[in-house]
Amino acid sequence: MLIADDDTVIIGSANINDRSMLGKRDSEMAFVVQDSQKFDSKMNGAPYRAGRFASSLRKRLFREHLGLPDGDDTVDLSDPVIDTFFKNWVTQAAINTKIYDQVFRCIPTDRVSSFSELKSYLKGISLSRSNPGQAKELLAKVKGYLVLFPLSFLSKEKLGPPPGTKESLMPVSFWT
């Protein structure tokens, strides 16, 4: 699904592989909704004419991802690109990530940046096993589905192919 500028929605499947592109096996289908009903809104603080369907769908999905029940207006969902909304989004993701790390000792995690740290980390016992009651209390504080992507996991390690292998002869751009 793609919601562009609170105006256009694309919903469907768009796999690009031989199975779907040859037309003999898998089939792909998507539809586009371009709003004709507009209303006054804001985009990055500036006046903007948003589509009624696209905007309402985005707000409903954001409400679900943030764990906001209907009627809870603690987070302003009207402007999706303004800094205050982004800060609310990232803050909730950080809270959820911290709780999941405490309760389950998730991997990958930013708390592990090398293989030696990973070895040590794996020896630890998760709160879900050591104290299920406390784990349940913490999990009750999770709102929605947002978590942060662990950008520092194994960041101190060289994860490229070993020198001298045929894979190492290829440019890095081939693997990324």
PDB file of C-alpha atoms in Angstrom:
ATOM      1  CA  MET A   1       0.000   0.000   0.000  1.00  0.00           C
ATOM      2  CA  LEU A   2       1.163   3.505  -0.779  1.00  0.00           C
ATOM      3  CA  ILE A   3      -0.549   6.703   0.316  1.00  0.00           C
ATOM      4  CA  ALA A   4       0.966   9.680  -1.479  1.00  0.00           C
ATOM      5  CA  ASP A   5       0.400  13.226  -0.265  1.00  0.00           C
ATOM      6  CA  ASP A   6      -3.026  12.454   1.257  1.00  0.00           C
ATOM      7  CA  ASP A   7      -4.268  12.403  -2.331  1.00  0.00           C
ATOM      8  CA  THR A   8      -3.539   9.098  -4.078  1.00  0.00           C
ATOM      9  CA  VAL A   9      -3.686   5.538  -2.741  1.00  0.00           C
ATOM     10  CA  ILE A  10      -2.235   2.457  -4.418  1.00  0.00           C
ATOM     11  CA  ILE A  11      -3.274  -0.875  -2.920  1.00  0.00           C
ATOM     12  CA  GLY A  12      -2.182  -4.217  -4.310  1.00  0.00           C
ATOM     13  CA  SER A  13       0.663  -6.501  -5.173  1.00  0.00           C
ATOM     14  CA  ALA A  14       3.507  -5.419  -7.385  1.00  0.00           C
ATOM     15  CA  ASN A  15       6.158  -8.111  -7.231  1.00  0.00           C
ATOM     16  CA  ILE A  16       8.740  -7.870  -9.952  1.00  0.00           C
ATOM     17  CA  ASN A  17      10.058 -11.335 -10.640  1.00  0.00           C
ATOM     18  CA  ASP A  18       9.880 -13.897 -13.423  1.00  0.00           C
ATOM     19  CA  ARG A  19       6.836 -15.609 -11.913  1.00  0.00           C
ATOM     20  CA  SER A  20       4.721 -12.473 -12.039  1.00  0.00           C
ATOM     21  CA  MET A  21       6.137 -10.782 -15.124  1.00  0.00           C
ATOM     22  CA  LEU A  22       5.955 -13.769 -17.510  1.00  0.00           C
ATOM     23  CA  GLY A  23       2.191 -13.906 -17.075  1.00  0.00           C
ATOM     24  CA  LYS A  24       2.044 -17.709 -16.923  1.00  0.00           C
ATOM     25  CA  ARG A  25       2.118 -18.344 -13.169  1.00  0.00           C
ATOM     26  CA  ASP A  26       1.538 -15.703 -10.490  1.00  0.00           C
ATOM     27  CA  SER A  27      -0.620 -12.760 -11.287  1.00  0.00           C
ATOM     28  CA  GLU A  28      -0.381  -9.320  -9.778  1.00  0.00           C
ATOM     29  CA  MET A  29      -3.123  -6.840  -9.198  1.00  0.00           C
ATOM     30  CA  ALA A  30      -3.263  -3.345  -7.800  1.00  0.00           C
ATOM     31  CA  PHE A  31      -5.679  -0.473  -7.902  1.00  0.00           C
ATOM     32  CA  VAL A  32      -5.237   3.260  -7.678  1.00  0.00           C
ATOM     33  CA  VAL A  33      -7.609   5.628  -5.939  1.00  0.00           C
ATOM     34  CA  GLN A  34      -7.096   9.273  -6.785  1.00  0.00           C
ATOM     35  CA  ASP A  35      -9.337  11.436  -4.669  1.00  0.00           C
ATOM     36  CA  SER A  36     -11.735  13.811  -6.343  1.00  0.00           C
ATOM     37  CA  GLN A  37     -13.258  14.976  -3.045  1.00  0.00           C
ATOM     38  CA  LYS A  38     -10.812  17.464  -1.533  1.00  0.00           C
ATOM     39  CA  PHE A  39     -10.846  19.382   1.707  1.00  0.00           C
ATOM     40  CA  ASP A  40      -8.678  22.040   3.330  1.00  0.00           C
ATOM     41  CA  SER A  41      -5.809  20.535   5.281  1.00  0.00           C
ATOM     42  CA  LYS A  42      -2.148  21.170   6.069  1.00  0.00           C
ATOM     43  CA  MET A  43       1.053  19.568   4.819  1.00  0.00           C
ATOM     44  CA  ASN A  44       4.227  20.535   6.698  1.00  0.00           C
ATOM     45  CA  GLY A  45       2.326  23.417   8.261  1.00  0.00           C
ATOM     46  CA  ALA A  46       1.255  24.932   4.928  1.00  0.00           C
ATOM     47  CA  PRO A  47      -2.291  24.993   3.528  1.00  0.00           C
ATOM     48  CA  TYR A  48      -2.995  21.942   1.373  1.00  0.00           C
ATOM     49  CA  ARG A  49      -5.988  20.383  -0.409  1.00  0.00           C
ATOM     50  CA  ALA A  50      -6.066  16.745   0.706  1.00  0.00           C
ATOM     51  CA  GLY A  51      -8.173  13.905  -0.608  1.00  0.00           C
ATOM     52  CA  ARG A  52     -10.899  12.741   1.727  1.00  0.00           C
ATOM     53  CA  PHE A  53     -10.347   8.969   1.268  1.00  0.00           C
ATOM     54  CA  ALA A  54      -6.530   9.015   1.240  1.00  0.00           C
ATOM     55  CA  SER A  55      -6.331  11.269   4.277  1.00  0.00           C
ATOM     56  CA  SER A  56      -8.867   9.266   6.296  1.00  0.00           C
ATOM     57  CA  LEU A  57      -7.126   5.974   5.418  1.00  0.00           C
ATOM     58  CA  ARG A  58      -3.718   7.366   6.447  1.00  0.00           C
ATOM     59  CA  LYS A  59      -5.089   8.694   9.729  1.00  0.00           C
ATOM     60  CA  ARG A  60      -6.758   5.364  10.494  1.00  0.00           C
ATOM     61  CA  LEU A  61      -3.537   3.443   9.796  1.00  0.00           C
ATOM     62  CA  PHE A  62      -1.407   5.912  11.777  1.00  0.00           C
ATOM     63  CA  ARG A  63      -3.853   5.643  14.681  1.00  0.00           C
ATOM     64  CA  GLU A  64      -3.448   1.851  14.585  1.00  0.00           C
ATOM     65  CA  HIS A  65       0.367   1.990  14.310  1.00  0.00           C
ATOM     66  CA  LEU A  66       0.575   4.446  17.208  1.00  0.00           C
ATOM     67  CA  GLY A  67      -1.884   2.447  19.326  1.00  0.00           C
ATOM     68  CA  LEU A  68      -4.348   5.319  19.654  1.00  0.00           C
ATOM     69  CA  PRO A  69      -7.954   4.301  20.314  1.00  0.00           C
ATOM     70  CA  ASP A  70     -10.731   6.115  18.448  1.00  0.00           C
ATOM     71  CA  GLY A  71     -11.364   9.480  20.039  1.00  0.00           C
ATOM     72  CA  ASP A  72      -7.837   9.782  21.473  1.00  0.00           C
ATOM     73  CA  ASP A  73      -6.513  13.070  20.109  1.00  0.00           C
ATOM     74  CA  THR A  74      -3.273  13.183  22.121  1.00  0.00           C
ATOM     75  CA  VAL A  75      -1.331  13.019  18.830  1.00  0.00           C
ATOM     76  CA  ASP A  76      -2.300  15.377  16.013  1.00  0.00           C
ATOM     77  CA  LEU A  77      -2.595  13.191  12.904  1.00  0.00           C
ATOM     78  CA  SER A  78      -3.738  15.970  10.586  1.00  0.00           C
ATOM     79  CA  ASP A  79      -0.266  16.896   9.279  1.00  0.00           C
ATOM     80  CA  PRO A  80       1.886  13.824   8.555  1.00  0.00           C
ATOM     81  CA  VAL A  81       5.146  15.626   7.754  1.00  0.00           C
ATOM     82  CA  ILE A  82       5.393  18.272  10.459  1.00  0.00           C
ATOM     83  CA  ASP A  83       8.225  17.835  12.981  1.00  0.00           C
ATOM     84  CA  THR A  84       5.964  17.423  16.026  1.00  0.00           C
ATOM     85  CA  PHE A  85       4.197  14.446  14.440  1.00  0.00           C
ATOM     86  CA  PHE A  86       7.518  12.831  13.476  1.00  0.00           C
ATOM     87  CA  LYS A  87       8.799  13.264  17.049  1.00  0.00           C
ATOM     88  CA  ASN A  88       5.658  11.560  18.434  1.00  0.00           C
ATOM     89  CA  TRP A  89       6.093   8.700  15.957  1.00  0.00           C
ATOM     90  CA  VAL A  90       9.785   8.150  16.786  1.00  0.00           C
ATOM     91  CA  THR A  91       9.190   8.547  20.537  1.00  0.00           C
ATOM     92  CA  GLN A  92       6.537   5.810  20.544  1.00  0.00           C
ATOM     93  CA  ALA A  93       8.779   3.567  18.430  1.00  0.00           C
ATOM     94  CA  ALA A  94      11.654   4.120  20.894  1.00  0.00           C
ATOM     95  CA  ILE A  95       9.449   3.315  23.907  1.00  0.00           C
ATOM     96  CA  ASN A  96       8.185   0.106  22.270  1.00  0.00           C
ATOM     97  CA  THR A  97      11.707  -0.915  21.201  1.00  0.00           C
ATOM     98  CA  LYS A  98      13.077  -0.433  24.712  1.00  0.00           C
ATOM     99  CA  ILE A  99      10.276  -2.518  26.220  1.00  0.00           C
ATOM    100  CA  TYR A 100      10.675  -5.338  23.691  1.00  0.00           C
ATOM    101  CA  ASP A 101      14.454  -5.342  24.254  1.00  0.00           C
ATOM    102  CA  GLN A 102      13.952  -5.548  28.029  1.00  0.00           C
ATOM    103  CA  VAL A 103      11.308  -8.261  27.880  1.00  0.00           C
ATOM    104  CA  PHE A 104      12.561 -10.475  25.030  1.00  0.00           C
ATOM    105  CA  ARG A 105      16.235  -9.513  24.452  1.00  0.00           C
ATOM    106  CA  CYS A 106      15.474  -9.126  20.754  1.00  0.00           C
ATOM    107  CA  ILE A 107      18.002  -9.741  18.011  1.00  0.00           C
ATOM    108  CA  PRO A 108      18.944  -7.696  16.087  1.00  0.00           C
ATOM    109  CA  THR A 109      19.393  -4.918  18.635  1.00  0.00           C
ATOM    110  CA  ASP A 110      21.455  -1.743  18.823  1.00  0.00           C
ATOM    111  CA  ARG A 111      22.811  -3.034  22.151  1.00  0.00           C
ATOM    112  CA  VAL A 112      25.053  -5.428  20.177  1.00  0.00           C
ATOM    113  CA  SER A 113      27.676  -4.008  17.811  1.00  0.00           C
ATOM    114  CA  SER A 114      30.161  -6.906  17.544  1.00  0.00           C
ATOM    115  CA  PHE A 115      30.199 -10.696  17.492  1.00  0.00           C
ATOM    116  CA  SER A 116      31.831 -10.805  20.931  1.00  0.00           C
ATOM    117  CA  GLU A 117      29.027  -8.637  22.334  1.00  0.00           C
ATOM    118  CA  LEU A 118      26.505 -10.896  20.592  1.00  0.00           C
ATOM    119  CA  LYS A 119      28.006 -13.989  22.215  1.00  0.00           C
ATOM    120  CA  SER A 120      27.727 -12.366  25.629  1.00  0.00           C
ATOM    121  CA  TYR A 121      24.239 -11.001  24.911  1.00  0.00           C
ATOM    122  CA  LEU A 122      22.952 -14.455  23.935  1.00  0.00           C
ATOM    123  CA  LYS A 123      23.962 -15.810  27.361  1.00  0.00           C
ATOM    124  CA  GLY A 124      21.558 -13.426  29.097  1.00  0.00           C
ATOM    125  CA  ILE A 125      18.095 -14.472  30.210  1.00  0.00           C
ATOM    126  CA  SER A 126      15.111 -12.495  29.001  1.00  0.00           C
ATOM    127  CA  LEU A 127      12.728 -10.880  31.455  1.00  0.00           C
ATOM    128  CA  SER A 128       9.926 -12.945  29.910  1.00  0.00           C
ATOM    129  CA  ARG A 129      11.653 -16.057  31.312  1.00  0.00           C
ATOM    130  CA  SER A 130      13.148 -14.694  34.529  1.00  0.00           C
ATOM    131  CA  ASN A 131      10.159 -12.641  35.689  1.00  0.00           C
ATOM    132  CA  PRO A 132       7.011 -13.184  33.575  1.00  0.00           C
ATOM    133  CA  GLY A 133       4.889 -10.983  35.841  1.00  0.00           C
ATOM    134  CA  GLN A 134       7.129  -7.955  35.425  1.00  0.00           C
ATOM    135  CA  ALA A 135       7.418  -8.696  31.695  1.00  0.00           C
ATOM    136  CA  LYS A 136       3.625  -8.647  31.397  1.00  0.00           C
ATOM    137  CA  GLU A 137       3.477  -5.286  33.219  1.00  0.00           C
ATOM    138  CA  LEU A 138       6.033  -3.783  30.838  1.00  0.00           C
ATOM    139  CA  LEU A 139       4.295  -5.186  27.746  1.00  0.00           C
ATOM    140  CA  ALA A 140       1.070  -3.488  28.841  1.00  0.00           C
ATOM    141  CA  LYS A 141       2.881  -0.181  28.184  1.00  0.00           C
ATOM    142  CA  VAL A 142       3.488  -0.995  24.494  1.00  0.00           C
ATOM    143  CA  LYS A 143       1.291   1.088  22.226  1.00  0.00           C
ATOM    144  CA  GLY A 144       0.737   0.182  18.601  1.00  0.00           C
ATOM    145  CA  TYR A 145       3.219  -1.621  16.392  1.00  0.00           C
ATOM    146  CA  LEU A 146       6.087   0.813  15.940  1.00  0.00           C
ATOM    147  CA  VAL A 147       9.698  -0.111  16.736  1.00  0.00           C
ATOM    148  CA  LEU A 148      13.029   1.383  15.734  1.00  0.00           C
ATOM    149  CA  PHE A 149      15.159  -0.364  13.141  1.00  0.00           C
ATOM    150  CA  PRO A 150      18.455  -1.431  14.776  1.00  0.00           C
ATOM    151  CA  LEU A 151      20.981   0.506  12.689  1.00  0.00           C
ATOM    152  CA  SER A 152      23.997  -0.267  14.898  1.00  0.00           C
ATOM    153  CA  PHE A 153      23.624  -4.050  15.095  1.00  0.00           C
ATOM    154  CA  LEU A 154      27.081  -5.573  14.381  1.00  0.00           C
ATOM    155  CA  SER A 155      28.290  -2.147  13.206  1.00  0.00           C
ATOM    156  CA  LYS A 156      31.842  -2.842  14.419  1.00  0.00           C
ATOM    157  CA  GLU A 157      32.086  -5.963  12.258  1.00  0.00           C
ATOM    158  CA  LYS A 158      33.223  -6.261   8.654  1.00  0.00           C
ATOM    159  CA  LEU A 159      30.418  -8.250   7.114  1.00  0.00           C
ATOM    160  CA  GLY A 160      31.649  -8.298   3.523  1.00  0.00           C
ATOM    161  CA  PRO A 161      32.913 -11.404   1.786  1.00  0.00           C
ATOM    162  CA  PRO A 162      36.338 -12.650   2.922  1.00  0.00           C
ATOM    163  CA  PRO A 163      39.327 -11.533   0.794  1.00  0.00           C
ATOM    164  CA  GLY A 164      40.311 -13.951  -1.929  1.00  0.00           C
ATOM    165  CA  THR A 165      36.829 -15.364  -2.484  1.00  0.00           C
ATOM    166  CA  LYS A 166      35.006 -14.980  -5.793  1.00  0.00           C
ATOM    167  CA  GLU A 167      32.373 -12.891  -3.993  1.00  0.00           C
ATOM    168  CA  SER A 168      35.036 -10.398  -2.885  1.00  0.00           C
ATOM    169  CA  LEU A 169      35.860  -9.654  -6.537  1.00  0.00           C
ATOM    170  CA  MET A 170      32.430  -8.097  -7.087  1.00  0.00           C
ATOM    171  CA  PRO A 171      31.875  -4.402  -6.261  1.00  0.00           C
ATOM    172  CA  VAL A 172      30.111  -3.675  -2.970  1.00  0.00           C
ATOM    173  CA  SER A 173      27.220  -2.123  -4.892  1.00  0.00           C
ATOM    174  CA  PHE A 174      26.412  -5.603  -6.209  1.00  0.00           C
ATOM    175  CA  TRP A 175      25.581  -6.786  -2.673  1.00  0.00           C
ATOM    176  CA  THR A 176      23.802  -3.696  -1.384  1.00  0.00           C
TER     177      THR A 176
END
